[in-house]
Coordinates of C-alpha atoms in Angstrom, one line a residue:
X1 CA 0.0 0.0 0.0
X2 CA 1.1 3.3 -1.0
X3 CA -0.1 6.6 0.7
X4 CA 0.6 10.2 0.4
X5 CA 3.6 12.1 1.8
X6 CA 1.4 14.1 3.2
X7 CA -0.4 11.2 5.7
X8 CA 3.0 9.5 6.2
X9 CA 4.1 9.9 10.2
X10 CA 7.5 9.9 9.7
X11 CA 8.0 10.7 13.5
X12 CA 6.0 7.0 14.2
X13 CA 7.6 5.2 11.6
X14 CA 10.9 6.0 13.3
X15 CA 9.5 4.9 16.6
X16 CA 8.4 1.8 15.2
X17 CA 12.2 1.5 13.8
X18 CA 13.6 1.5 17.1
X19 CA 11.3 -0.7 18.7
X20 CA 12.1 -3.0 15.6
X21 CA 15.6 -2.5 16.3
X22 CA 15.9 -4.9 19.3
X23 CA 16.3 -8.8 18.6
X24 CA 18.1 -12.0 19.5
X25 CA 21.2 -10.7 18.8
X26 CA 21.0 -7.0 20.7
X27 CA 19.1 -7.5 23.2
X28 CA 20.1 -4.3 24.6
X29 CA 20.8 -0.5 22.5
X30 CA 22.1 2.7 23.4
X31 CA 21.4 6.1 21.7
X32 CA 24.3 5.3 19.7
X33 CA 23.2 2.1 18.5
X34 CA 19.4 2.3 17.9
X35 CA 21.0 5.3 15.6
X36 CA 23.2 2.5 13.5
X37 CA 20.5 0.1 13.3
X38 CA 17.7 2.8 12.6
X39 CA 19.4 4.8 10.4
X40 CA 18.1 7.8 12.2
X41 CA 20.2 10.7 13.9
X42 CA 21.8 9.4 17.6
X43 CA 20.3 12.7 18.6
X44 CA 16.2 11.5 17.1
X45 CA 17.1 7.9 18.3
X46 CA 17.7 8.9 21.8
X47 CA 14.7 11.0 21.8
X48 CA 12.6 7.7 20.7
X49 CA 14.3 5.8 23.4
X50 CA 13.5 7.9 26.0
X51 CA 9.6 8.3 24.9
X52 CA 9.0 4.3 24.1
X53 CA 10.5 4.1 27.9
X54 CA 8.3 7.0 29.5
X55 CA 5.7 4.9 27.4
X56 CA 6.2 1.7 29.2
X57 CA 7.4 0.4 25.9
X58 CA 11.1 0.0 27.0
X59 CA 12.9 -0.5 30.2
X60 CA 16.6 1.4 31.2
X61 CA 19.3 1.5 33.5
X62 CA 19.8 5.3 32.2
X63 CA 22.5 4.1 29.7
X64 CA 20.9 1.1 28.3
X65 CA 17.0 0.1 26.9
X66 CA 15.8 -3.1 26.7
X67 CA 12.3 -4.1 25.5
X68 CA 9.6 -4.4 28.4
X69 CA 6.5 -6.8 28.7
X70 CA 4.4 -4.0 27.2
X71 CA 5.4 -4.6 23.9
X72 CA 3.9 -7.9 24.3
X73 CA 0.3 -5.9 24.2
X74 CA 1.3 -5.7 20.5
X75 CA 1.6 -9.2 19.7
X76 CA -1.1 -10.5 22.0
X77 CA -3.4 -8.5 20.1
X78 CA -2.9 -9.6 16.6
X79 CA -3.1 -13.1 18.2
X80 CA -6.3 -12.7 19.7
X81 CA -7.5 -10.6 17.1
X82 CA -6.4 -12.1 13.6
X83 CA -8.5 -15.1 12.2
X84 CA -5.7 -17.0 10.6
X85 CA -3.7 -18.5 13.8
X86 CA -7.1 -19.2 15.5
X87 CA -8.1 -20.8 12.9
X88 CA -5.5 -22.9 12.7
X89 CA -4.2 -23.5 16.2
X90 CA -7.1 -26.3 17.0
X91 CA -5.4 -28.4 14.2
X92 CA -1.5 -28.0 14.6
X93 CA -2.1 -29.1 18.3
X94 CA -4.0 -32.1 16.7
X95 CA -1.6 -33.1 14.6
X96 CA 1.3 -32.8 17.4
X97 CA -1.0 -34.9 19.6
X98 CA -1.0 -37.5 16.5
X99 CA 2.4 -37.4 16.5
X100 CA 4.6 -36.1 19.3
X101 CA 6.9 -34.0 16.5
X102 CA 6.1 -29.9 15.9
X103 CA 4.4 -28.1 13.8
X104 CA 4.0 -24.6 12.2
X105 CA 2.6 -21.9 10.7
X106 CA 4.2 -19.3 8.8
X107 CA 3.2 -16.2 6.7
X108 CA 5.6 -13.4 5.1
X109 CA 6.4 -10.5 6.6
X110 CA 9.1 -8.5 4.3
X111 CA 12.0 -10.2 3.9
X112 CA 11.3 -13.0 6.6
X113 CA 8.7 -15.2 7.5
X114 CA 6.7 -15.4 11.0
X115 CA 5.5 -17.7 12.7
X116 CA 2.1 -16.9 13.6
X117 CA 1.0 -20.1 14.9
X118 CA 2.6 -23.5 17.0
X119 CA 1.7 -26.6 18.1
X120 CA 1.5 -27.4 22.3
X121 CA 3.3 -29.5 23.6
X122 CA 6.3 -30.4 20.7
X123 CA 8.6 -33.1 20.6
X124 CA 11.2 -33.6 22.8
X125 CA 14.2 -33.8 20.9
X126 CA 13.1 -30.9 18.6
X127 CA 12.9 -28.5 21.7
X128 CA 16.3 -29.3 22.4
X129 CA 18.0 -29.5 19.3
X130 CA 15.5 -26.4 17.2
X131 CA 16.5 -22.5 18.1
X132 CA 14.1 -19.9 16.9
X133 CA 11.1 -21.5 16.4
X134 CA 9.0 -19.7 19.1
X135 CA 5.8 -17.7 18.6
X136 CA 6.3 -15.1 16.6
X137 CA 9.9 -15.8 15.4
X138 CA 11.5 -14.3 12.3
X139 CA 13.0 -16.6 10.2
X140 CA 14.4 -16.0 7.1
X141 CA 13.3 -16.3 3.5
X142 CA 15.3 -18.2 1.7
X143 CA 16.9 -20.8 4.4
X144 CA 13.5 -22.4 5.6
X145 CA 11.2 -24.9 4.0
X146 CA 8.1 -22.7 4.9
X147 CA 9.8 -19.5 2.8
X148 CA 10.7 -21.4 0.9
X149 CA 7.0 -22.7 0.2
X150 CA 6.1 -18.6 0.0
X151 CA 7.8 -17.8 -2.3
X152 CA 7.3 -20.4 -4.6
X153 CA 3.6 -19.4 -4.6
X154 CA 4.8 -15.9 -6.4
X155 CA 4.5 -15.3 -10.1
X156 CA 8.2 -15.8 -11.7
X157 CA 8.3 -12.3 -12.3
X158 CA 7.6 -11.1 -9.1
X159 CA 10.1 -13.2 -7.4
X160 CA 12.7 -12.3 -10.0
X161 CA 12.2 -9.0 -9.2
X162 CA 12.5 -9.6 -5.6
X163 CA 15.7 -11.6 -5.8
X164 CA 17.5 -9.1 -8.4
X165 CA 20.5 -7.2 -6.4
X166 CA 19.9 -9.5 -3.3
X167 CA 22.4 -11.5 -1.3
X168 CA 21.9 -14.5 0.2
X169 CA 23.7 -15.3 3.4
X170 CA 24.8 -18.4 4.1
X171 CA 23.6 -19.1 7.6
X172 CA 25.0 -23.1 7.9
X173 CA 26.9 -25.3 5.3
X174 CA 24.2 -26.1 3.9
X175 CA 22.1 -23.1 3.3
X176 CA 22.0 -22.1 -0.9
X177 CA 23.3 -19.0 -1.7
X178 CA 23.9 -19.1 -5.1
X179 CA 21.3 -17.1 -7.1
X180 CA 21.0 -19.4 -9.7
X181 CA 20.6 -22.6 -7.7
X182 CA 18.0 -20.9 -5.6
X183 CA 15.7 -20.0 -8.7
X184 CA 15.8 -23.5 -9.7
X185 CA 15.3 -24.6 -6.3
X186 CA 12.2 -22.4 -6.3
X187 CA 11.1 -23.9 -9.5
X188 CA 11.8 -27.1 -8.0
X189 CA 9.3 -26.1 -5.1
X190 CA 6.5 -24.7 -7.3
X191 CA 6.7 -27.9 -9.2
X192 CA 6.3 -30.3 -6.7
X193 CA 3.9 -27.9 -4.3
X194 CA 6.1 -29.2 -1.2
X195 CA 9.3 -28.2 0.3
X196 CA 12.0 -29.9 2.1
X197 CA 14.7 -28.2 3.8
X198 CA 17.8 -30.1 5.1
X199 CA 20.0 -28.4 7.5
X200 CA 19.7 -25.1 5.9
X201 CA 18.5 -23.0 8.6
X202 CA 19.9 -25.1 11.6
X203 CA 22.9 -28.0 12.1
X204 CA 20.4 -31.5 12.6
X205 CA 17.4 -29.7 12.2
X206 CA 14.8 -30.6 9.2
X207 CA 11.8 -29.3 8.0
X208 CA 8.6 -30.2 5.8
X209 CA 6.4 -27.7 4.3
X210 CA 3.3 -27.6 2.5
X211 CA 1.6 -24.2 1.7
X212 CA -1.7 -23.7 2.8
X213 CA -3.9 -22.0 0.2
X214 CA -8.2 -20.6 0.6
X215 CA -11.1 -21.3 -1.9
X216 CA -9.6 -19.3 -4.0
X217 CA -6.1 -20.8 -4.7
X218 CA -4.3 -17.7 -2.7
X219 CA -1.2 -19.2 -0.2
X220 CA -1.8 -17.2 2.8
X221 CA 0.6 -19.2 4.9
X222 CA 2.7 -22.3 4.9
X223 CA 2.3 -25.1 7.2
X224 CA 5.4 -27.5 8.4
X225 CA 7.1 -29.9 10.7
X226 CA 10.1 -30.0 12.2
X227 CA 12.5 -32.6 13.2
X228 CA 15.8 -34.5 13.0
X229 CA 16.8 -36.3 9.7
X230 CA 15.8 -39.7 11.5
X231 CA 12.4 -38.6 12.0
X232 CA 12.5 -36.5 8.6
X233 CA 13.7 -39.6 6.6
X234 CA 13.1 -39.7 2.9
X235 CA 10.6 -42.4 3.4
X236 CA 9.1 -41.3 6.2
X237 CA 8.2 -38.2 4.8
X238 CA 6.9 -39.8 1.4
X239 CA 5.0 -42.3 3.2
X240 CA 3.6 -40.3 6.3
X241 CA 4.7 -36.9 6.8
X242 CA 3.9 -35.5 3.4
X243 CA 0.7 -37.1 3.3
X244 CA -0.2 -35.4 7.0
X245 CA 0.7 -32.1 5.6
X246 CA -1.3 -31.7 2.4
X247 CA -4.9 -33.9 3.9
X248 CA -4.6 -31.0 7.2
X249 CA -4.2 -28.6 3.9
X250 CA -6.9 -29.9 2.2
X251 CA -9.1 -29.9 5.5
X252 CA -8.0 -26.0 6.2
X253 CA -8.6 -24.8 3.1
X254 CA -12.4 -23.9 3.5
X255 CA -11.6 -22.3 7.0
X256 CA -9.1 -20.4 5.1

């Protein structure tokens, strides 16, 4: 969606961009770093610090800001408010009850995917050996089955257009980076309507994805599993896996 100059906020749309600036990897900003990561002035991004923390927003020790529970008033309401993870929360918890492994849902957000919904109650081993695959994670594009799955449901041009100028980053040993491969690995998705994802995103951890389309053929979301390669085999997920994905497909799609 485009709007106006004239309606844009710019002053909220740099808020937003420091809030945005926190993750798993700085948990903790400055003035001087919300400014590197924002792009903004260290002058504007200390200003937005200090409001987001007189908000509630943000918690500091005067030098430091760290997110605060507040900002979980965000995500609790698109979770209690958005028909798409409630609609599909009843059957990922099935299907983990079925079968003691764990299950997602995923949607695009930019240039990574969210999980919007997860199963109760997950496998062992996968809780030990999978990082990042909480609630509301962001997970990127191109090294997961469930992107993966995404952006396969693009046009050709669309995604071309996407991937021209772009880096991939090569996040384990076997993630693809190579522009080429990817396109064909994409084609190779499209083709077969079904993803598999080996060790691209995380050392031992493997992942299944199916996307999971309305009436009217859109892909609003993918749907996976995660587990080791054991569980993951090539025949298991031929003869069971696979087969578990696309019939909970099929039964979502109405809901959809």
């Amino acid at each position: 969606m485009t709007i106006a100059k004239s309606d844009y906020i710019e002053g909220l749309a740099k808020g937003l961009a420091v809030l945005e600036a926190f993750d798993t990897e700085r948990q903790r900003l400055n003035a001087t770093l919300a400014a590197q990561r924002t792009g903004i002035t260290r002058a504007a991004a200390r200003r937005h610090l200090l409001t987001l923390a007189d908000l509630g927003y943000l918690e500091t020790d005067g030098s430091h800001y760290w997110l605060s529970p507040r900002v979980l008033r965000l995500a609790g309401s698109y979770m209690a408010t958005s028909r798409l993870p409630r609609t599909l929360q009843p059957t990922l918890n099935r299907l983990a009850q079925q079968t003691q492994a764990a299950f997602s849902a995923v949607v695009l957000d930019g240039q990574e995917c969210v999980i919007v919904a997860r199963s109760a109650g997950a496998a062992e081993p996968v809780r030990h050996l999978a990082y990042g695959l909480h609630l509301g994670a962001r997970l990127p594009v191109h090294a997961t089955s469930t992107g993966r799955v995404l952006l396969a449901s693009w046009p050709k041009a669309e995604l071309g257009a996407w991937l021209k100028g772009r880096e991939l980053p090569r996040i384990t040993p076997f993630t693809e980076v190579g522009m080429a491969r990817f396109k064909a690995l994409i084609d190779q998705v499209r083709q077969d309507d079904f993803c598999l994802a080996r060790e691209a995103h995380e050392l031992g951890i493997h992942a299944l994805a199916v996307p999971l389309r309305n009436m009217q053929g859109q892909t609003l979301a993918a749907l996976n599993v995660v587990g080791t390669g054991e569980q993951l085999s090539d025949a298991a997920v031929q003869h069971k896996w696979l087969p578990l994905l696309l019939e909970a497909a099929r039964e979502l799609r109405p809901l959809l």
